[in-house]
CSV table of C-alpha atoms in Angstrom, one decimal:
chain,number,residue,atom,x,y,z
H,1,ILE,CA,-73.6,-94.4,-90.6
H,2,VAL,CA,-71.5,-95.1,-87.7
H,3,GLN,CA,-72.6,-98.9,-87.6
H,4,TYR,CA,-71.8,-99.4,-91.6
H,5,LEU,CA,-68.6,-97.6,-91.3
H,6,THR,CA,-67.4,-99.9,-88.2
H,7,SER,CA,-68.3,-102.7,-90.0
H,8,ASN,CA,-66.2,-101.3,-93.0
H,9,VAL,CA,-63.4,-101.2,-90.7
H,10,GLY,CA,-63.8,-104.7,-89.6
H,11,ALA,CA,-63.9,-105.9,-93.2
H,12,ARG,CA,-60.6,-104.1,-94.1
H,13,LEU,CA,-58.9,-105.5,-90.9
H,14,SER,CA,-59.8,-108.9,-91.8
H,15,GLN,CA,-58.7,-108.0,-95.4
H,16,ILE,CA,-55.3,-107.3,-94.2
H,17,TYR,CA,-54.9,-110.4,-92.0
H,18,LEU,CA,-56.1,-112.6,-94.8
H,19,TRP,CA,-53.8,-111.1,-97.5
H,20,GLN,CA,-50.5,-111.4,-95.1
H,21,GLY,CA,-51.5,-114.8,-94.3
H,22,SER,CA,-52.9,-116.7,-97.3
H,23,HIS,CA,-52.5,-114.9,-100.5
H,24,THR,CA,-52.1,-117.8,-102.8
H,25,PHE,CA,-54.9,-119.6,-101.0
H,26,LEU,CA,-57.3,-116.9,-101.5
H,27,GLN,CA,-56.1,-116.9,-105.3
H,28,LYS,CA,-56.8,-120.6,-105.7
H,29,HIS,CA,-60.3,-120.3,-104.0
H,30,LEU,CA,-61.6,-117.1,-105.4
H,31,ASN,CA,-65.2,-117.7,-107.2
H,32,THR,CA,-65.4,-120.9,-105.3
H,33,SER,CA,-67.8,-122.1,-102.4
H,34,VAL,CA,-65.2,-120.4,-100.0
H,35,PHE,CA,-66.4,-117.3,-98.4
H,36,TYR,CA,-64.2,-114.8,-99.9
H,37,SER,CA,-66.5,-111.7,-99.8
H,38,TYR,CA,-64.1,-109.4,-98.0
H,39,LEU,CA,-61.9,-109.4,-101.2
H,40,GLY,CA,-64.4,-109.8,-103.7
H,41,VAL,CA,-68.1,-109.6,-104.7
H,42,PRO,CA,-70.4,-112.4,-103.3
H,43,SER,CA,-72.0,-115.1,-105.7
H,44,ASP,CA,-75.7,-115.9,-105.9
H,45,GLU,CA,-74.2,-119.5,-104.8
H,46,GLU,CA,-73.2,-117.7,-101.5
H,47,GLN,CA,-76.1,-115.2,-100.8
H,48,ALA,CA,-78.9,-116.1,-102.4
H,49,THR,CA,-82.0,-116.9,-99.9
H,50,GLY,CA,-85.7,-117.6,-99.5
H,51,LEU,CA,-87.6,-118.3,-103.0
H,52,GLU,CA,-84.6,-117.2,-104.9
H,53,ARG,CA,-82.4,-119.7,-103.5
H,54,LYS,CA,-85.0,-122.6,-103.9
H,55,THR,CA,-85.5,-121.6,-107.9
H,56,LEU,CA,-81.4,-121.6,-108.1
H,57,GLU,CA,-81.0,-125.0,-106.4
H,58,ALA,CA,-83.6,-126.6,-108.4
H,59,MET,CA,-82.5,-125.3,-111.6
H,60,LYS,CA,-79.0,-126.8,-110.9
H,61,LYS,CA,-80.5,-130.0,-110.7
H,62,GLY,CA,-82.3,-129.5,-113.8
H,63,GLN,CA,-85.9,-129.1,-112.0
H,64,ASP,CA,-88.4,-126.4,-112.2
H,65,PRO,CA,-91.0,-126.7,-109.4
H,66,TYR,CA,-92.0,-123.2,-109.5
H,67,SER,CA,-92.8,-123.3,-113.6
H,68,ILE,CA,-90.5,-120.5,-114.5
H,69,LEU,CA,-89.4,-121.8,-117.9
H,70,LYS,CA,-91.9,-122.5,-120.8
H,71,PRO,CA,-93.6,-125.8,-120.8
H,72,LYS,CA,-91.7,-128.4,-122.7
H,73,GLY,CA,-93.0,-129.1,-126.2
H,74,TYR,CA,-94.5,-132.4,-126.6
H,75,ALA,CA,-96.1,-134.1,-129.9
H,76,GLY,CA,-99.7,-134.7,-128.2
H,77,THR,CA,-99.9,-138.1,-129.6
H,78,ARG,CA,-101.0,-141.2,-127.7
H,79,GLU,CA,-97.5,-142.4,-127.3
H,80,ASP,CA,-96.2,-138.9,-126.6
H,81,PRO,CA,-99.0,-136.9,-124.9
H,82,HIS,CA,-98.6,-133.5,-123.5
H,83,ILE,CA,-97.3,-134.0,-119.8
H,84,VAL,CA,-99.3,-131.6,-117.4
H,85,PRO,CA,-98.1,-131.3,-113.9
H,86,SER,CA,-100.6,-130.9,-111.3
H,87,ILE,CA,-100.2,-130.3,-107.5
H,88,ASN,CA,-104.3,-131.6,-107.3
H,89,LYS,CA,-106.1,-134.5,-109.1
H,90,LYS,CA,-107.5,-132.1,-111.7
H,91,ARG,CA,-106.0,-129.1,-113.6
H,92,LEU,CA,-107.5,-126.8,-116.4
H,93,VAL,CA,-106.0,-127.0,-119.6
H,94,GLY,CA,-106.5,-124.3,-122.4
H,95,CYS,CA,-105.7,-125.8,-125.7
H,96,ILE,CA,-104.8,-123.6,-128.6
H,97,CYS,CA,-105.2,-126.2,-131.1
H,98,GLU,CA,-103.7,-124.3,-134.2
H,99,GLU,CA,-101.0,-121.3,-133.7
H,100,ASP,CA,-102.8,-118.0,-133.7
H,101,ASN,CA,-106.3,-119.2,-132.6
H,102,SER,CA,-107.9,-117.0,-130.7
H,103,ALA,CA,-110.8,-119.7,-129.3
H,104,VAL,CA,-109.1,-121.3,-126.6
H,105,ILE,CA,-110.5,-124.9,-125.9
H,106,TRP,CA,-110.8,-124.9,-122.2
H,107,PHE,CA,-111.4,-128.4,-120.2
H,108,TRP,CA,-110.6,-130.1,-116.9
H,109,LEU,CA,-107.9,-132.8,-117.2
H,110,HIS,CA,-108.2,-135.6,-114.8
H,111,ALA,CA,-105.6,-137.8,-113.2
H,112,GLY,CA,-105.7,-141.2,-114.9
H,113,GLU,CA,-105.5,-141.9,-118.5
H,114,SER,CA,-104.6,-139.6,-120.8
H,115,GLN,CA,-107.6,-137.2,-122.2
H,116,ARG,CA,-108.1,-135.7,-125.7
H,117,CYS,CA,-108.8,-132.1,-126.8
H,118,PRO,CA,-112.4,-131.9,-127.8
H,119,SER,CA,-111.6,-129.9,-130.6
H,120,CYS,CA,-108.1,-130.8,-132.2
H,121,GLY,CA,-107.8,-134.5,-130.5
H,122,ALA,CA,-104.4,-133.7,-129.0
H,123,HIS,CA,-103.5,-136.0,-125.9
H,124,TYR,CA,-103.1,-134.6,-122.5
H,125,LYS,CA,-101.8,-136.6,-119.4
H,126,LEU,CA,-101.9,-135.2,-115.9
H,127,VAL,CA,-98.8,-135.9,-113.7
H,128,HIS,CA,-98.6,-135.5,-110.0
H,129,HIS,CA,-96.2,-132.7,-108.9
H,130,ASP,CA,-95.4,-132.0,-105.2
H,131,VAL,CA,-96.2,-128.5,-103.7
H,132,PRO,CA,-92.7,-127.3,-103.5
H,133,HIS,CA,-91.3,-126.6,-99.8
Z,1,MET,CA,-93.2,-122.2,-95.1
Z,2,ALA,CA,-94.0,-120.8,-98.7
Z,3,HIS,CA,-96.7,-123.1,-100.2
Z,4,GLN,CA,-97.0,-121.0,-103.7
Z,5,THR,CA,-96.3,-122.9,-106.8
Z,6,HIS,CA,-95.2,-119.8,-108.8
Z,7,ALA,CA,-92.2,-117.8,-108.8
Z,8,TYR,CA,-93.8,-114.3,-108.3
Z,9,HIS,CA,-94.0,-112.1,-105.3
Z,10,MET,CA,-97.3,-111.6,-103.6
Z,11,VAL,CA,-96.4,-108.7,-101.6
Z,12,ASP,CA,-97.6,-107.9,-98.2
Z,13,PRO,CA,-99.8,-105.2,-97.2
Z,14,SER,CA,-98.1,-102.0,-97.1
Z,15,PRO,CA,-98.8,-98.5,-96.0
Z,16,TRP,CA,-96.4,-96.6,-98.2
Z,17,PRO,CA,-98.8,-96.5,-101.3
Z,18,LEU,CA,-101.4,-94.5,-99.0
Z,19,THR,CA,-98.8,-92.3,-97.5
Z,20,GLY,CA,-97.5,-91.7,-101.0
Z,21,ALA,CA,-100.8,-90.8,-102.1
Z,22,ALA,CA,-101.4,-88.4,-99.2
Z,23,ALA,CA,-98.0,-86.8,-99.9
Z,24,ALA,CA,-99.2,-86.2,-103.4
Z,25,LEU,CA,-102.6,-84.5,-102.3
Z,26,LEU,CA,-100.3,-82.4,-99.8
Z,27,MET,CA,-97.9,-81.2,-102.2
Z,28,THR,CA,-100.4,-80.3,-104.8
Z,29,SER,CA,-102.7,-78.5,-102.5
Z,30,GLY,CA,-99.5,-77.1,-101.0
Z,31,LEU,CA,-98.5,-75.5,-104.1
Z,32,ALA,CA,-101.8,-74.0,-104.3
Z,33,MET,CA,-101.6,-72.5,-101.0
Z,34,TRP,CA,-97.9,-71.5,-101.6
Z,35,PHE,CA,-99.2,-69.5,-104.9
Z,36,HIS,CA,-102.2,-67.9,-103.6
Z,37,TYR,CA,-101.9,-67.8,-99.8
Z,38,ASN,CA,-98.5,-67.3,-99.0
Z,39,SER,CA,-98.2,-70.5,-96.8
Z,40,MET,CA,-95.7,-73.0,-97.4
Z,41,LEU,CA,-96.9,-75.3,-94.6
Z,42,LEU,CA,-98.9,-77.8,-96.5
Z,43,LEU,CA,-96.0,-78.0,-99.2
Z,44,THR,CA,-93.3,-78.6,-96.8
Z,45,LEU,CA,-95.5,-81.4,-95.1
Z,46,GLY,CA,-95.8,-82.8,-98.2
Z,47,LEU,CA,-92.4,-82.9,-99.3
Z,48,LEU,CA,-91.5,-84.5,-96.0
Z,49,ILE,CA,-94.1,-87.3,-96.1
Z,50,MET,CA,-93.1,-87.9,-99.6
Z,51,LEU,CA,-89.3,-88.2,-98.7
Z,52,LEU,CA,-90.4,-90.6,-95.8
Z,53,THR,CA,-92.6,-92.7,-98.0
Z,54,MET,CA,-89.8,-93.2,-100.5
Z,55,PHE,CA,-87.0,-94.0,-98.0
Z,56,GLN,CA,-89.5,-96.6,-96.3
Z,57,TRP,CA,-90.9,-98.2,-99.5
Z,58,TRP,CA,-87.5,-98.8,-100.9
Z,59,ARG,CA,-86.2,-99.9,-97.7
Z,60,ASP,CA,-88.8,-102.5,-97.6
Z,61,ILE,CA,-88.1,-103.6,-101.4
Z,62,VAL,CA,-84.5,-104.0,-100.4
Z,63,ARG,CA,-85.7,-106.3,-97.5
Z,64,GLU,CA,-87.8,-108.4,-99.7
Z,65,GLY,CA,-85.1,-108.6,-102.6
Z,66,THR,CA,-82.0,-109.0,-100.8
Z,67,PHE,CA,-82.7,-110.1,-97.3
Z,68,GLN,CA,-85.9,-112.4,-97.9
Z,69,GLY,CA,-85.0,-113.7,-101.5
Z,70,HIS,CA,-88.3,-112.7,-103.1
Z,71,HIS,CA,-86.6,-111.4,-106.3
Z,72,THR,CA,-86.6,-114.8,-108.5
Z,73,PRO,CA,-85.8,-114.3,-112.1
Z,74,PRO,CA,-89.4,-113.8,-113.2
Z,75,VAL,CA,-89.6,-111.2,-110.5
Z,76,GLN,CA,-86.4,-109.4,-111.8
Z,77,LYS,CA,-87.7,-109.4,-115.2
Z,78,GLY,CA,-90.8,-107.5,-114.1
Z,79,LEU,CA,-88.5,-105.0,-112.2
Z,80,ARG,CA,-86.7,-104.5,-115.7
Z,81,TYR,CA,-89.7,-104.0,-117.6
Z,82,GLY,CA,-90.8,-101.7,-114.8
Z,83,MET,CA,-87.6,-99.5,-115.1
Z,84,ILE,CA,-87.5,-99.3,-118.7
Z,85,LEU,CA,-91.1,-98.3,-119.0
Z,86,PHE,CA,-90.5,-95.6,-116.2
Z,87,ILE,CA,-87.6,-94.1,-118.1
Z,88,THR,CA,-89.5,-94.1,-121.5
Z,89,SER,CA,-92.1,-92.0,-119.7
Z,90,GLU,CA,-89.4,-89.7,-118.3
Z,91,VAL,CA,-88.1,-89.7,-122.1
Z,92,PHE,CA,-91.6,-88.4,-123.3
Z,93,PHE,CA,-91.8,-86.0,-120.4
Z,94,PHE,CA,-88.5,-84.4,-121.6
Z,95,ILE,CA,-89.8,-84.5,-125.3
Z,96,GLY,CA,-92.5,-82.1,-124.3
Z,97,PHE,CA,-89.6,-79.4,-123.0
Z,98,PHE,CA,-87.9,-79.9,-126.4
Z,99,TRP,CA,-91.0,-79.4,-128.2
Z,100,ALA,CA,-91.6,-76.1,-126.6
Z,101,PHE,CA,-87.9,-75.1,-127.3
Z,102,TYR,CA,-87.9,-75.9,-131.0
Z,103,HIS,CA,-91.7,-74.4,-131.3
Z,104,SER,CA,-90.4,-71.0,-130.0
Z,105,SER,CA,-87.0,-71.0,-131.4
Z,106,LEU,CA,-87.4,-72.0,-135.0
Z,107,ALA,CA,-89.9,-69.3,-135.7
Z,108,PRO,CA,-89.1,-66.6,-133.4
Z,109,THR,CA,-92.1,-64.1,-132.9
Z,110,PRO,CA,-91.9,-60.3,-133.6
Z,111,GLU,CA,-91.9,-59.8,-129.9
Z,112,LEU,CA,-88.5,-61.3,-129.6
Z,113,GLY,CA,-87.5,-59.4,-132.7
Z,114,GLY,CA,-87.8,-62.1,-135.0
Z,115,TYR,CA,-84.3,-63.8,-134.0
Z,116,TRP,CA,-83.2,-66.7,-131.9
Z,117,PRO,CA,-81.7,-65.9,-129.4
Z,118,PRO,CA,-84.2,-63.0,-128.8
Z,119,THR,CA,-82.7,-59.4,-128.9
Z,120,GLY,CA,-81.2,-58.7,-125.6
Z,121,ILE,CA,-80.5,-61.9,-124.6
Z,122,THR,CA,-76.8,-62.9,-124.0
Z,123,PRO,CA,-76.9,-66.8,-124.0
Z,124,LEU,CA,-73.9,-68.8,-122.2
Z,125,ASN,CA,-71.0,-69.6,-124.5
Z,126,PRO,CA,-71.5,-73.2,-125.2
Z,127,PHE,CA,-67.6,-73.9,-125.3
Z,128,GLU,CA,-67.3,-72.9,-121.7
Z,129,VAL,CA,-68.8,-74.3,-118.6
Z,130,PRO,CA,-71.7,-76.2,-120.6
Z,131,LEU,CA,-68.8,-78.1,-122.6
Z,132,LEU,CA,-67.0,-79.0,-119.3
Z,133,ASN,CA,-70.4,-80.3,-118.0
Z,134,THR,CA,-70.6,-82.4,-121.1
Z,135,ALA,CA,-67.1,-83.8,-120.5
Z,136,VAL,CA,-68.1,-84.4,-116.7
Z,137,LEU,CA,-71.4,-86.4,-117.5
Z,138,LEU,CA,-69.7,-88.4,-120.4
Z,139,ALA,CA,-66.9,-89.3,-118.2
Z,140,SER,CA,-69.3,-90.4,-115.3
Z,141,GLY,CA,-70.9,-92.8,-118.1
Z,142,VAL,CA,-67.4,-94.1,-118.2
Z,143,THR,CA,-67.1,-94.7,-114.9
Z,144,VAL,CA,-70.6,-96.3,-114.1
Z,145,THR,CA,-69.7,-98.7,-116.8
Z,146,TRP,CA,-66.5,-99.6,-115.3
Z,147,ALA,CA,-68.3,-100.1,-111.7
Z,148,HIS,CA,-70.6,-102.4,-113.5
Z,149,HIS,CA,-68.0,-104.5,-115.1
Z,150,GLY,CA,-66.1,-104.4,-111.4
Z,151,LEU,CA,-69.1,-105.8,-110.0
Z,152,MET,CA,-69.8,-108.5,-112.6
Z,153,GLU,CA,-66.1,-109.6,-112.3
Z,154,THR,CA,-66.2,-109.8,-108.5
Z,155,ASN,CA,-63.8,-106.8,-108.2
Z,156,ARG,CA,-65.2,-105.1,-105.0
Z,157,SER,CA,-62.4,-102.5,-104.6
Z,158,GLN,CA,-62.9,-101.2,-108.1
Z,159,THR,CA,-66.5,-101.3,-108.0
Z,160,ILE,CA,-66.5,-99.2,-105.0
Z,161,GLN,CA,-63.8,-96.9,-106.2
Z,162,ALA,CA,-65.5,-96.3,-109.9
Z,163,LEU,CA,-69.1,-95.9,-108.1
Z,164,THR,CA,-67.6,-93.5,-106.0
Z,165,LEU,CA,-66.1,-91.3,-108.9
Z,166,THR,CA,-69.5,-91.4,-110.9
Z,167,ILE,CA,-70.9,-90.0,-107.7
Z,168,LEU,CA,-68.3,-87.3,-107.4
Z,169,LEU,CA,-68.6,-86.5,-111.2
Z,170,GLY,CA,-72.2,-86.1,-110.7
Z,171,LEU,CA,-71.9,-84.0,-107.8
Z,172,TYR,CA,-69.2,-81.8,-109.9
Z,173,PHE,CA,-71.8,-81.5,-112.4
Z,174,THR,CA,-74.6,-80.2,-110.1
Z,175,ALA,CA,-72.3,-77.5,-108.7
Z,176,LEU,CA,-71.1,-76.4,-111.8
Z,177,GLN,CA,-74.7,-76.0,-113.1
Z,178,THR,CA,-75.7,-74.2,-109.7
Z,179,MET,CA,-72.8,-71.7,-110.5
Z,180,GLU,CA,-73.9,-71.2,-114.1
Z,181,TYR,CA,-77.4,-70.6,-112.7
Z,182,TYR,CA,-76.3,-68.0,-110.2
Z,183,GLU,CA,-74.1,-66.3,-112.9
Z,184,ALA,CA,-76.4,-66.3,-115.8
Z,185,PRO,CA,-77.1,-63.1,-117.5
Z,186,PHE,CA,-80.7,-63.8,-118.1
Z,187,THR,CA,-83.5,-65.3,-115.7
Z,188,ILE,CA,-86.5,-67.4,-116.4
Z,189,ALA,CA,-88.6,-64.2,-116.7
Z,190,ASP,CA,-86.7,-63.2,-119.9
Z,191,SER,CA,-89.3,-64.0,-122.5
Z,192,VAL,CA,-89.7,-67.5,-123.8
Z,193,TYR,CA,-85.8,-68.0,-124.2
Z,194,GLY,CA,-85.5,-67.9,-120.1
Z,195,SER,CA,-88.6,-70.2,-119.7
Z,196,THR,CA,-87.4,-72.9,-122.3
Z,197,PHE,CA,-83.9,-72.6,-121.1
Z,198,PHE,CA,-84.5,-73.0,-117.5
Z,199,VAL,CA,-87.4,-75.2,-117.3
Z,200,ALA,CA,-85.5,-77.7,-119.4
Z,201,THR,CA,-82.2,-77.4,-117.8
Z,202,GLY,CA,-84.1,-77.3,-114.5
Z,203,PHE,CA,-85.7,-80.5,-114.7
Z,204,HIS,CA,-82.7,-82.2,-116.1
Z,205,GLY,CA,-80.8,-80.7,-112.9
Z,206,LEU,CA,-83.3,-82.4,-110.7
Z,207,HIS,CA,-83.0,-85.7,-112.8
Z,208,VAL,CA,-79.1,-85.6,-112.0
Z,209,ILE,CA,-79.9,-85.0,-108.4
Z,210,ILE,CA,-82.1,-87.8,-108.6
Z,211,GLY,CA,-79.8,-90.3,-110.4
Z,212,SER,CA,-76.9,-89.1,-108.0
Z,213,THR,CA,-79.2,-90.0,-105.0
Z,214,PHE,CA,-79.7,-93.4,-106.4
Z,215,LEU,CA,-76.2,-94.3,-107.2
Z,216,ILE,CA,-75.4,-93.1,-103.5
Z,217,VAL,CA,-77.8,-95.4,-102.1
Z,218,CYS,CA,-76.1,-98.3,-104.6
Z,219,LEU,CA,-73.0,-97.5,-103.2
Z,220,LEU,CA,-74.2,-97.8,-99.7
Z,221,ARG,CA,-75.7,-101.0,-100.6
Z,222,GLN,CA,-72.6,-102.5,-102.3
Z,223,ILE,CA,-70.3,-101.6,-99.3
Z,224,LYS,CA,-72.6,-103.6,-97.3
Z,225,PHE,CA,-72.5,-106.5,-99.7
Z,226,HIS,CA,-76.0,-106.6,-101.1
Z,227,PHE,CA,-75.2,-106.8,-104.6
Z,228,THR,CA,-73.9,-110.3,-105.9
Z,229,SER,CA,-71.9,-110.8,-109.1
Z,230,THR,CA,-75.2,-111.8,-110.9
Z,231,HIS,CA,-77.8,-110.4,-109.2
Z,232,HIS,CA,-77.6,-106.7,-108.7
Z,233,PHE,CA,-80.6,-105.0,-110.5
Z,234,GLY,CA,-80.6,-102.2,-108.2
Z,235,PHE,CA,-77.3,-101.2,-109.6
Z,236,GLU,CA,-78.2,-101.9,-113.1
Z,237,ALA,CA,-81.4,-99.5,-112.9
Z,238,ALA,CA,-79.4,-96.8,-111.3
Z,239,ALA,CA,-76.8,-97.1,-114.3
Z,240,TRP,CA,-79.8,-97.1,-116.8
Z,241,TYR,CA,-81.1,-94.0,-115.4
Z,242,TRP,CA,-77.7,-92.3,-115.3
Z,243,HIS,CA,-77.4,-92.9,-118.8
Z,244,PHE,CA,-80.7,-91.4,-119.7
Z,245,VAL,CA,-79.7,-88.4,-117.6
Z,246,ASP,CA,-76.5,-88.3,-119.8
Z,247,VAL,CA,-78.3,-88.5,-123.1
Z,248,VAL,CA,-80.8,-85.9,-122.2
Z,249,TRP,CA,-78.1,-83.3,-121.2
Z,250,LEU,CA,-76.5,-84.3,-124.8
Z,251,PHE,CA,-79.7,-83.4,-126.5
Z,252,LEU,CA,-79.9,-80.1,-124.4
Z,253,TYR,CA,-76.5,-79.2,-124.9
Z,254,VAL,CA,-76.9,-79.6,-128.8
Z,255,SER,CA,-80.1,-78.1,-128.9
Z,256,ILE,CA,-80.4,-75.4,-126.2
Z,257,TYR,CA,-76.7,-74.6,-125.7
Z,258,TRP,CA,-75.1,-74.8,-129.0
Z,259,TRP,CA,-77.7,-74.7,-131.8
Z,260,GLY,CA,-80.0,-72.1,-129.5
Z,261,SER,CA,-76.8,-69.5,-129.3
């Protein structure tokens, strides 16, 4: 309790100092990358760490290395095959040929030419995807 | 280096589920010991181990989420589902006690005089302290929402003030109820009226204490900058729980205090 109270005191002292010296500076820089937590609430941008930070940074660049989002919809034709990302040279694919089918068609998809589902003939292509680090 | 290719959290081995189970065993057998053999040793030990388990387990979750960044969006979604399912189970828990109340009060037996409230019971005036308690909890619902908006709008001081006010209102409710319990003209032993009244309001009071504790933890975390303006699920979970406690009180007030008088 003593530790967090004193750290709060430190925050308040800094608050007073910042307030007296640079009121307009803070108003301008609130909610940007400047570390303003003493007067407000931090943002994920400032404070996220670990895997949460990695997913956040990737999303900002339009990437999804941890497969958080639904896979993109492809036509499944020869010209527009389903793109299957894989960290290895092969990956299991489960094709639900028609919506609500309960029999899923499972097959290994290998790197190289696109393969077709043995049941509905949809095209699938394996694409290499690096292990995120 | 993390080499997983998914965004989920595979938790490290932890002793707290085992200590929690041990606490549950000690508390249940301890209750039996207390009832039949006049000993509170096992019960006290069980309660102590339960509190230690809760403190250390939740402390570890804060470490994993806030300090280590394991709470990615899919993980947070799972936590949301978890809290919603838990609150739903609590709703059903209270439904049981309301069922008991309505079963007994809609068709009062001859032993009660065929009336509700039963002959000889002077119920509490619903327009005195119980009405104040209703206002206190409704106000605390407003203040917790105010705190949430403060958090989302990066307003630190308002968040802290509103959250503190919510907690004070919660403690005020508990103090008022404690006084009411002490001053009540009937006891738990006074027929099914006393049983339904004190078991339903008693469990509600316990939930108010739990909710207030959760809010206090959120206040401490907010002071220590754990929450961000977009990621503060611990706070949201506490607020959901607090609203649930408020809603249960409203049902209690209307059914037991008002209609039941």
